Coordinates of C-alpha atoms in Angstrom, one line a residue:
M1 CA 31.7 144.7 81.4
S2 CA 33.7 142.4 79.1
R3 CA 33.1 138.7 79.2
L4 CA 35.9 136.5 80.7
V5 CA 37.0 133.4 78.7
V6 CA 38.9 130.9 80.8
V7 CA 41.1 128.3 79.1
S8 CA 42.5 125.4 81.1
N9 CA 43.7 121.9 80.3
R10 CA 40.9 120.4 82.2
V11 CA 37.5 122.0 82.8
A12 CA 35.7 121.4 86.1
L13 CA 32.2 121.0 84.9
M14 CA 29.9 121.5 87.9
E15 CA 26.5 120.0 88.4
E16 CA 23.8 122.5 89.5
G17 CA 23.9 123.0 93.2
K18 CA 27.2 121.2 93.8
Q19 CA 30.2 122.9 95.4
A20 CA 33.5 123.1 93.4
A21 CA 36.1 121.2 95.3
G22 CA 39.5 122.8 94.3
G23 CA 40.6 126.4 95.1
L24 CA 41.3 127.2 91.4
A25 CA 37.9 125.9 90.3
V26 CA 36.2 128.1 93.1
A27 CA 38.2 131.1 91.9
I28 CA 37.5 130.6 88.2
L29 CA 33.8 130.0 88.8
A30 CA 33.5 133.1 90.9
A31 CA 35.0 135.2 88.2
L32 CA 32.9 133.7 85.4
K33 CA 29.7 134.1 87.3
K34 CA 30.5 137.8 87.9
T35 CA 31.3 138.7 84.3
G36 CA 29.6 135.9 82.5
G37 CA 31.7 134.0 79.9
I38 CA 33.2 130.7 78.8
W39 CA 35.3 127.9 80.4
F40 CA 37.0 126.1 77.6
G41 CA 39.3 123.2 77.6
W42 CA 39.7 119.3 77.5
S43 CA 36.8 117.4 78.9
G44 CA 39.2 114.8 80.5
K45 CA 37.9 112.0 78.2
V46 CA 40.1 110.2 75.7
V47 CA 38.5 108.7 72.7
D48 CA 39.6 106.2 69.9
G49 CA 40.2 107.9 66.7
E50 CA 40.5 111.7 66.1
S51 CA 39.8 114.3 68.7
Q52 CA 36.2 115.9 68.9
V53 CA 35.2 118.0 65.9
E54 CA 33.1 120.6 67.8
P55 CA 33.0 121.4 71.5
T56 CA 30.3 120.3 73.7
R57 CA 28.5 123.2 75.1
T58 CA 26.8 123.3 78.4
E59 CA 24.9 126.3 79.6
A60 CA 24.7 127.3 83.4
G61 CA 23.3 130.8 83.8
K62 CA 25.7 133.4 82.4
L63 CA 28.4 130.7 82.1
T64 CA 29.0 128.4 79.1
Y65 CA 31.3 125.3 79.6
A66 CA 32.9 124.3 76.2
T67 CA 34.7 121.0 76.3
L68 CA 36.5 118.7 73.8
D69 CA 37.3 115.1 73.9
L70 CA 41.0 114.2 72.9
G71 CA 41.9 111.4 70.6
R72 CA 44.5 108.9 71.9
R73 CA 47.3 110.1 69.7
D74 CA 46.7 113.8 70.7
H75 CA 46.4 112.9 74.4
E76 CA 49.5 110.8 74.3
E77 CA 51.8 113.4 72.5
Y78 CA 50.4 116.6 74.0
Y79 CA 49.5 115.6 77.6
N80 CA 51.5 112.4 78.5
G81 CA 54.3 113.5 76.2
F82 CA 55.5 117.0 75.9
A83 CA 53.5 118.5 78.8
N84 CA 54.3 116.0 81.4
Q85 CA 57.6 114.2 80.2
T86 CA 59.3 117.4 79.0
L87 CA 57.9 120.5 80.4
W88 CA 56.8 119.2 83.9
P89 CA 60.4 118.0 84.9
L90 CA 62.1 120.8 83.2
F91 CA 59.9 123.4 85.0
H92 CA 60.6 121.5 88.3
Y93 CA 64.4 121.7 87.8
R94 CA 64.7 117.9 87.1
L95 CA 66.8 117.8 83.8
G96 CA 67.7 114.2 84.3
L97 CA 64.0 113.2 83.8
I98 CA 63.1 115.2 80.7
S99 CA 62.3 113.5 77.5
V100 CA 62.9 115.4 74.4
N101 CA 61.7 114.4 71.0
R102 CA 60.1 116.2 68.0
R103 CA 57.0 113.9 67.8
T104 CA 55.6 115.0 71.2
R105 CA 56.7 118.7 70.7
E106 CA 54.7 118.6 67.4
G107 CA 51.8 117.0 69.1
Y108 CA 51.8 119.7 71.8
E109 CA 51.7 122.5 69.2
R110 CA 49.2 120.7 67.1
V111 CA 46.7 120.3 70.1
N112 CA 47.2 123.9 71.0
A113 CA 46.4 125.0 67.5
Y114 CA 43.3 122.5 67.5
F115 CA 42.0 124.2 70.7
A116 CA 42.5 127.6 69.2
D117 CA 40.7 126.6 66.1
K118 CA 37.7 125.5 68.3
L119 CA 37.6 128.5 70.6
E120 CA 38.0 131.2 68.1
P121 CA 34.5 131.1 66.6
L122 CA 33.1 131.4 70.1
L123 CA 34.9 134.7 70.9
R124 CA 33.6 138.2 71.0
T125 CA 35.7 141.3 70.1
D126 CA 35.8 142.6 73.7
D127 CA 36.3 139.3 75.5
M128 CA 39.2 138.9 78.0
I129 CA 41.0 135.5 77.7
W130 CA 42.7 133.9 80.7
V131 CA 44.9 131.0 79.9
H132 CA 46.2 128.5 82.6
D133 CA 49.3 126.6 83.0
Y134 CA 52.2 124.9 81.1
H135 CA 50.0 122.7 78.9
L136 CA 48.8 125.7 77.0
I137 CA 51.7 128.1 76.6
P138 CA 51.4 128.3 72.7
F139 CA 47.6 128.8 72.9
G140 CA 47.8 132.7 72.9
D141 CA 50.1 132.7 69.9
E142 CA 47.8 130.4 68.1
L143 CA 44.9 132.7 68.6
R144 CA 47.1 135.8 67.5
R145 CA 47.8 133.9 64.3
R146 CA 44.1 133.6 63.7
G147 CA 43.8 137.4 64.0
C148 CA 42.5 137.5 67.6
S149 CA 43.4 140.9 69.2
Q150 CA 41.5 140.5 72.5
R151 CA 43.3 141.0 75.8
M152 CA 44.9 137.8 76.7
G153 CA 46.6 136.7 80.1
F154 CA 48.5 133.6 81.0
F155 CA 49.1 132.2 84.5
L156 CA 51.7 129.6 85.1
H157 CA 50.9 127.3 88.1
T158 CA 54.3 125.6 88.2
P159 CA 57.7 127.0 88.9
F160 CA 59.6 128.8 86.0
P161 CA 63.3 127.7 85.7
P162 CA 66.2 129.9 85.2
P163 CA 67.6 130.3 81.7
E164 CA 70.5 128.0 82.5
L165 CA 68.0 125.1 82.7
L166 CA 65.4 126.3 80.2
T167 CA 68.0 126.4 77.4
A168 CA 68.2 122.6 77.8
L169 CA 65.0 122.5 75.8
P170 CA 65.9 122.5 72.0
N171 CA 63.0 124.8 71.1
H172 CA 63.2 127.0 74.2
R173 CA 63.2 130.3 72.2
D174 CA 60.0 129.2 70.4
L175 CA 58.3 128.6 73.8
I176 CA 59.3 132.0 75.2
R177 CA 58.2 133.7 71.9
E178 CA 54.8 132.1 72.4
L179 CA 54.6 133.2 76.0
C180 CA 55.2 136.8 74.9
A181 CA 52.0 136.6 72.8
Y182 CA 50.0 137.4 75.9
D183 CA 49.5 140.8 77.4
L184 CA 49.9 139.6 80.9
V185 CA 51.9 136.7 82.2
G186 CA 51.6 135.8 86.0
F187 CA 53.9 133.8 88.2
H188 CA 53.6 132.6 91.8
T189 CA 56.8 134.0 93.2
I190 CA 59.5 136.6 92.5
T191 CA 61.9 133.7 91.8
D192 CA 59.8 132.6 88.9
L193 CA 59.5 136.1 87.6
R194 CA 63.2 136.5 87.9
G195 CA 63.8 133.4 85.7
F196 CA 61.7 134.8 83.0
C197 CA 63.2 138.2 83.0
D198 CA 66.7 136.8 83.1
Y199 CA 65.9 134.7 79.9
I200 CA 64.6 137.9 78.1
R201 CA 67.8 139.6 79.1
T202 CA 70.4 136.9 78.2
E203 CA 68.7 135.0 75.4
T204 CA 66.8 137.6 73.4
D205 CA 67.2 141.1 72.1
G206 CA 64.3 142.2 74.4
T207 CA 64.3 144.5 77.3
V208 CA 63.0 144.3 80.9
E209 CA 61.9 147.3 82.9
Q210 CA 61.0 147.0 86.5
R211 CA 57.6 148.8 87.1
G212 CA 55.9 150.1 90.1
A213 CA 55.6 147.6 92.9
Y214 CA 58.1 144.9 93.6
G215 CA 57.4 141.8 91.5
T216 CA 56.3 143.6 88.4
A217 CA 58.2 144.0 85.1
M218 CA 57.5 145.5 81.6
I219 CA 58.8 143.1 78.9
R220 CA 59.5 144.1 75.3
A221 CA 60.5 141.2 73.2
F222 CA 59.6 139.5 69.9
G223 CA 57.8 142.6 68.8
R224 CA 55.4 142.4 71.7
T225 CA 55.0 144.5 75.0
L226 CA 53.6 142.7 78.0
L227 CA 53.4 142.9 81.8
A228 CA 54.9 140.1 83.8
K229 CA 53.8 140.1 87.5
V230 CA 53.7 138.0 90.6
F231 CA 50.3 136.8 91.8
P232 CA 50.7 134.3 94.6
I233 CA 47.7 131.9 94.4
S234 CA 45.9 131.2 97.7
I235 CA 42.9 129.4 99.2
D236 CA 39.4 130.2 100.2
T237 CA 40.5 131.0 103.8
P238 CA 37.1 131.9 105.4
A239 CA 35.4 128.8 103.9
L240 CA 38.4 126.5 105.1
E241 CA 38.3 128.0 108.6
S242 CA 34.5 127.4 108.9
L243 CA 34.8 123.8 107.4
A244 CA 37.6 122.8 109.7
R245 CA 35.6 123.8 112.9
T246 CA 33.0 121.1 112.1
A247 CA 35.1 118.7 110.2
G248 CA 37.3 118.1 113.2
R249 CA 34.3 116.4 114.8
S250 CA 33.3 114.4 111.7
R251 CA 33.1 110.6 111.8
Q252 CA 36.4 110.1 109.9
A253 CA 38.3 112.6 112.1
E254 CA 36.9 110.8 115.2
R255 CA 38.1 107.5 113.8
L256 CA 41.6 108.8 113.2
R257 CA 41.7 110.4 116.7
E258 CA 40.6 107.1 118.3
S259 CA 43.2 105.1 116.3
L260 CA 46.0 107.3 117.5
V261 CA 45.3 106.4 121.2
G262 CA 46.7 109.8 122.5
R263 CA 49.7 109.8 120.2
R264 CA 50.8 113.0 118.3
L265 CA 50.2 113.2 114.6
I266 CA 52.4 114.5 111.6
I267 CA 50.5 114.8 108.3
G268 CA 51.6 115.0 104.7
V269 CA 49.1 115.3 101.8
D270 CA 50.6 115.3 98.3
R271 CA 49.9 113.9 94.8
L272 CA 52.2 111.0 94.2
D273 CA 54.9 112.9 92.2
Y274 CA 58.7 113.0 92.2
S275 CA 58.6 116.8 92.7
K276 CA 57.0 116.4 96.2
G277 CA 60.2 115.0 98.0
L278 CA 58.4 112.1 99.4
P279 CA 61.4 109.7 99.8
Q280 CA 63.3 112.4 101.5
R281 CA 60.3 113.1 103.8
F282 CA 60.1 109.4 104.8
A283 CA 63.8 109.5 105.5
A284 CA 63.4 112.5 107.7
F285 CA 60.7 110.9 109.7
E286 CA 63.0 107.9 110.2
Q287 CA 65.8 110.4 111.2
L288 CA 63.4 111.8 113.9
L289 CA 62.8 108.4 115.4
E290 CA 66.5 107.5 115.3
S291 CA 67.8 110.8 116.7
Y292 CA 64.9 111.4 119.2
P293 CA 63.8 107.8 120.3
E294 CA 61.5 109.4 122.9
H295 CA 59.0 109.8 120.0
C296 CA 58.9 106.1 119.3
N297 CA 55.4 104.8 119.9
R298 CA 54.3 108.4 120.7
V299 CA 54.0 110.0 117.2
S300 CA 52.5 108.6 113.9
F301 CA 53.1 110.0 110.5
L302 CA 50.1 109.9 108.1
Q303 CA 51.1 110.4 104.3
V304 CA 48.2 110.6 101.9
A305 CA 49.6 110.3 98.4
P306 CA 46.9 109.6 95.7
P307 CA 48.5 108.2 92.6
S308 CA 48.8 110.2 89.3
R309 CA 50.0 109.5 85.8
E310 CA 50.0 105.8 86.7
D311 CA 51.3 104.8 83.2
V312 CA 54.5 106.9 83.3
P313 CA 57.6 104.9 84.3
E314 CA 58.9 107.5 86.8
Y315 CA 55.6 107.5 88.7
I316 CA 55.6 103.6 88.7
A317 CA 59.1 103.8 90.2
I318 CA 58.5 106.3 93.0
R319 CA 55.3 104.4 94.1
R320 CA 57.4 101.3 94.4
E321 CA 60.2 103.1 96.3
L322 CA 57.8 104.7 98.8
S323 CA 56.1 101.3 99.5
E324 CA 59.4 99.8 100.2
M325 CA 60.6 102.6 102.4
A326 CA 57.4 102.6 104.5
G327 CA 57.7 98.8 104.9
R328 CA 61.4 99.1 105.9
I329 CA 60.8 101.9 108.4
N330 CA 57.7 100.2 109.9
G331 CA 59.6 97.0 110.2
R332 CA 62.5 98.8 112.0
F333 CA 60.5 100.8 114.5
A334 CA 57.0 99.4 114.9
E335 CA 55.6 97.8 118.0
F336 CA 52.7 95.3 118.1
D337 CA 50.3 98.2 118.8
W338 CA 52.0 101.0 116.8
Q339 CA 52.7 101.6 113.1
P340 CA 55.0 104.6 112.6
I341 CA 54.1 105.4 109.0
R342 CA 50.6 105.2 107.6
Y343 CA 51.0 105.5 103.9
L344 CA 47.8 105.8 101.9
N345 CA 47.6 105.7 98.1
R346 CA 44.2 107.2 97.9
S347 CA 42.4 110.5 97.8
F348 CA 40.0 112.1 100.3
G349 CA 37.5 114.9 100.0
Q350 CA 38.1 118.3 101.2
R351 CA 36.0 118.0 104.4
V352 CA 37.8 114.8 105.4
L353 CA 41.1 116.2 104.9
A354 CA 40.1 119.4 106.8
G355 CA 39.3 117.3 109.8
F356 CA 42.7 115.4 109.5
Y357 CA 44.5 118.7 109.3
R358 CA 42.7 119.9 112.3
L359 CA 43.9 116.9 114.4
A360 CA 47.5 117.0 113.1
N361 CA 50.1 118.4 115.4
V362 CA 52.6 119.0 112.5
G363 CA 51.9 119.7 108.9
L364 CA 54.9 118.4 106.8
V365 CA 55.2 120.0 103.4
T366 CA 58.6 119.4 101.8
P367 CA 58.5 119.4 98.1
L368 CA 61.9 119.5 96.3
R369 CA 60.3 122.3 94.0
D370 CA 56.8 123.5 93.9
G371 CA 54.9 126.4 92.3
M372 CA 53.0 127.3 95.4
N373 CA 51.7 124.2 97.3
L374 CA 48.3 125.0 98.7
V375 CA 48.5 122.2 101.2
A376 CA 50.7 124.4 103.4
K377 CA 48.1 127.1 103.4
E378 CA 45.1 124.7 103.9
Y379 CA 46.9 123.0 106.9
V380 CA 47.3 126.4 108.7
A381 CA 43.8 127.6 107.8
C382 CA 42.3 124.4 109.4
Q383 CA 44.1 124.8 112.8
D384 CA 42.5 125.6 116.1
A385 CA 43.8 129.0 117.0
D386 CA 43.8 128.1 120.6
D387 CA 46.0 125.0 120.2
P388 CA 47.5 125.2 116.7
G389 CA 49.9 122.8 115.0
V390 CA 53.1 123.7 113.4
L391 CA 53.9 124.0 109.7
V392 CA 57.3 122.5 108.6
L393 CA 57.7 123.9 105.1
S394 CA 60.2 123.5 102.2
Q395 CA 62.2 126.5 101.3
F396 CA 61.5 125.4 97.6
A397 CA 57.8 125.6 97.9
G398 CA 56.4 128.9 96.5
A399 CA 54.4 129.2 99.7
A400 CA 57.7 129.8 101.7
H401 CA 57.9 133.3 100.1
E402 CA 54.7 134.3 102.1
M403 CA 54.9 131.9 105.1
G404 CA 58.1 132.8 106.8
E405 CA 56.6 132.1 110.2
A406 CA 56.5 128.4 109.4
L407 CA 59.7 126.2 110.1
I408 CA 61.4 126.6 106.8
V409 CA 63.7 123.7 105.8
N410 CA 65.8 122.3 103.2
P411 CA 64.2 119.0 102.0
F412 CA 67.5 117.6 100.9
D413 CA 68.9 118.1 104.4
I414 CA 67.4 114.9 106.1
E415 CA 68.9 115.5 109.5
G416 CA 67.8 119.2 109.4
V417 CA 64.2 118.2 108.6
G418 CA 64.4 115.6 111.4
D419 CA 65.5 118.4 113.9
A420 CA 62.7 120.7 112.5
L421 CA 60.2 118.0 113.4
Q422 CA 61.6 117.6 116.8
R423 CA 61.3 121.4 117.3
A424 CA 57.7 121.3 116.0
L425 CA 56.7 118.5 118.2
T426 CA 58.1 120.2 121.4
M427 CA 57.2 123.9 120.6
P428 CA 55.6 125.8 123.4
L429 CA 52.0 126.7 123.1
G430 CA 52.8 130.5 123.1
E431 CA 55.2 130.3 120.2
R432 CA 52.8 128.1 118.3
K433 CA 50.0 130.6 118.7
E434 CA 52.1 133.5 117.7
R435 CA 53.3 131.9 114.5
H436 CA 49.9 130.7 113.6
A437 CA 48.4 134.1 114.2
A438 CA 50.9 135.7 111.9
L439 CA 50.4 133.1 109.2
M440 CA 46.6 133.5 109.4
Q441 CA 47.0 137.2 108.9
T442 CA 48.8 136.6 105.6
L443 CA 46.1 134.1 104.5
R444 CA 43.2 136.3 105.3
R445 CA 44.7 139.3 103.5
H446 CA 45.8 137.3 100.5
D447 CA 43.1 134.7 99.9
I448 CA 41.8 133.1 96.6
S449 CA 39.5 136.1 96.1
W450 CA 42.3 138.7 96.4
W451 CA 44.3 136.5 93.8
R452 CA 41.5 136.4 91.3
E453 CA 40.6 140.0 91.5
S454 CA 44.2 141.2 91.4
Y455 CA 44.8 139.2 88.2
V456 CA 41.5 140.1 86.5
D457 CA 42.1 143.8 87.3
A458 CA 45.5 143.7 85.7
L459 CA 44.2 142.0 82.6
T460 CA 41.4 144.5 82.4
R461 CA 44.0 147.3 82.1
A462 CA 45.8 145.5 79.2
P463 CA 47.4 146.1 76.7
Y464 CA 50.4 147.6 78.3
D465 CA 51.8 149.9 75.7
F466 CA 51.8 152.8 78.3
P467 CA 53.5 153.3 81.7
V468 CA 52.1 151.1 84.5
T469 CA 52.2 151.9 88.2

């Protein structure tokens, strides 16, 4: 069996005996422990001066962690710059927020070349290489330039924009050529795959051939043949179901239950980011209280929004906006014994969140654009099947493609989301149970293990210079 080499922007270095927290970390570790291999990437540390000369290697059974510290200039240009001020807003359809300059683009290419230089000596001829996310699009091309002929796959965890948006990037053609260096390119949804295929059709001399199942395409472009396919990421469904049953009785969950004093609970959990639609979400909750005043003093909205990228101006601005909105809405509707919005700029562990999800009558997941959004799936998996809550889900989240039994909303339609919240809060038990059962059937069939095994199986069958079914 070939070794698996996973490359990601950040490496989740786990201490012996500890449990990985994130779903992606769980999936990657399970795959690596099965085949043996390397998990390679940035350590998360930023150092003065130049980036680390040689990777730090940590052995854990058949798994080797190989990490690199980044120098401040490399981190600023590659990570804060091109990855998060150019590609992130572009891939989330926010052209007005993209920053384009040659310095950060060159830094992005330079760091990807640096990563390739450091991984190449660690590779074996029959290794399979699985690269993750928008930070590392050029990585496969850099390895090819160094003579690496191993099977290489890439998975994009963000949305992929249509060509009309992607061509706003001055070097868009170079980016797609680099993406075509891989043998397998995975996307969350058919919409993302369509955007990639449409670019190949309209902006290159390449060809696109639909293959086998819906959501699979053979791409021939830039002298390469590759498979592009939909692999919707998911969660560790059985583990979350089990966790939620006990977490609902945890000390934190009991404190939250007691603080509600019998009121209903709406919950949102998101990283603080402009793609998550939080201002629109706050406005929709305000609309609920305005249009359906019977909910005043009878429902609370808990929004957990840990800050991220705190030195980026756009993130500073949205944090200020949300604080002002929460204060205004609370000032307008609050009673001496009731605060409508509980807005928390901090993170919680998976067990605590599972208990909070279990208590919540409504899960409110309304990004303006999202690759998948696993919070939607986590909320459903944590519900009590005998008395489940209702998921209100944005049509622009990748999860909406699989979770049609949720209440699907347009997050830009503030009144419409307010009406959906009213429907969720008043939905009869029978309908709630029916919707929840259908959603759980999907989550049990397509869990994180299914995602991992489907992708690795497709990568095992690369290269794709022959018909694929």
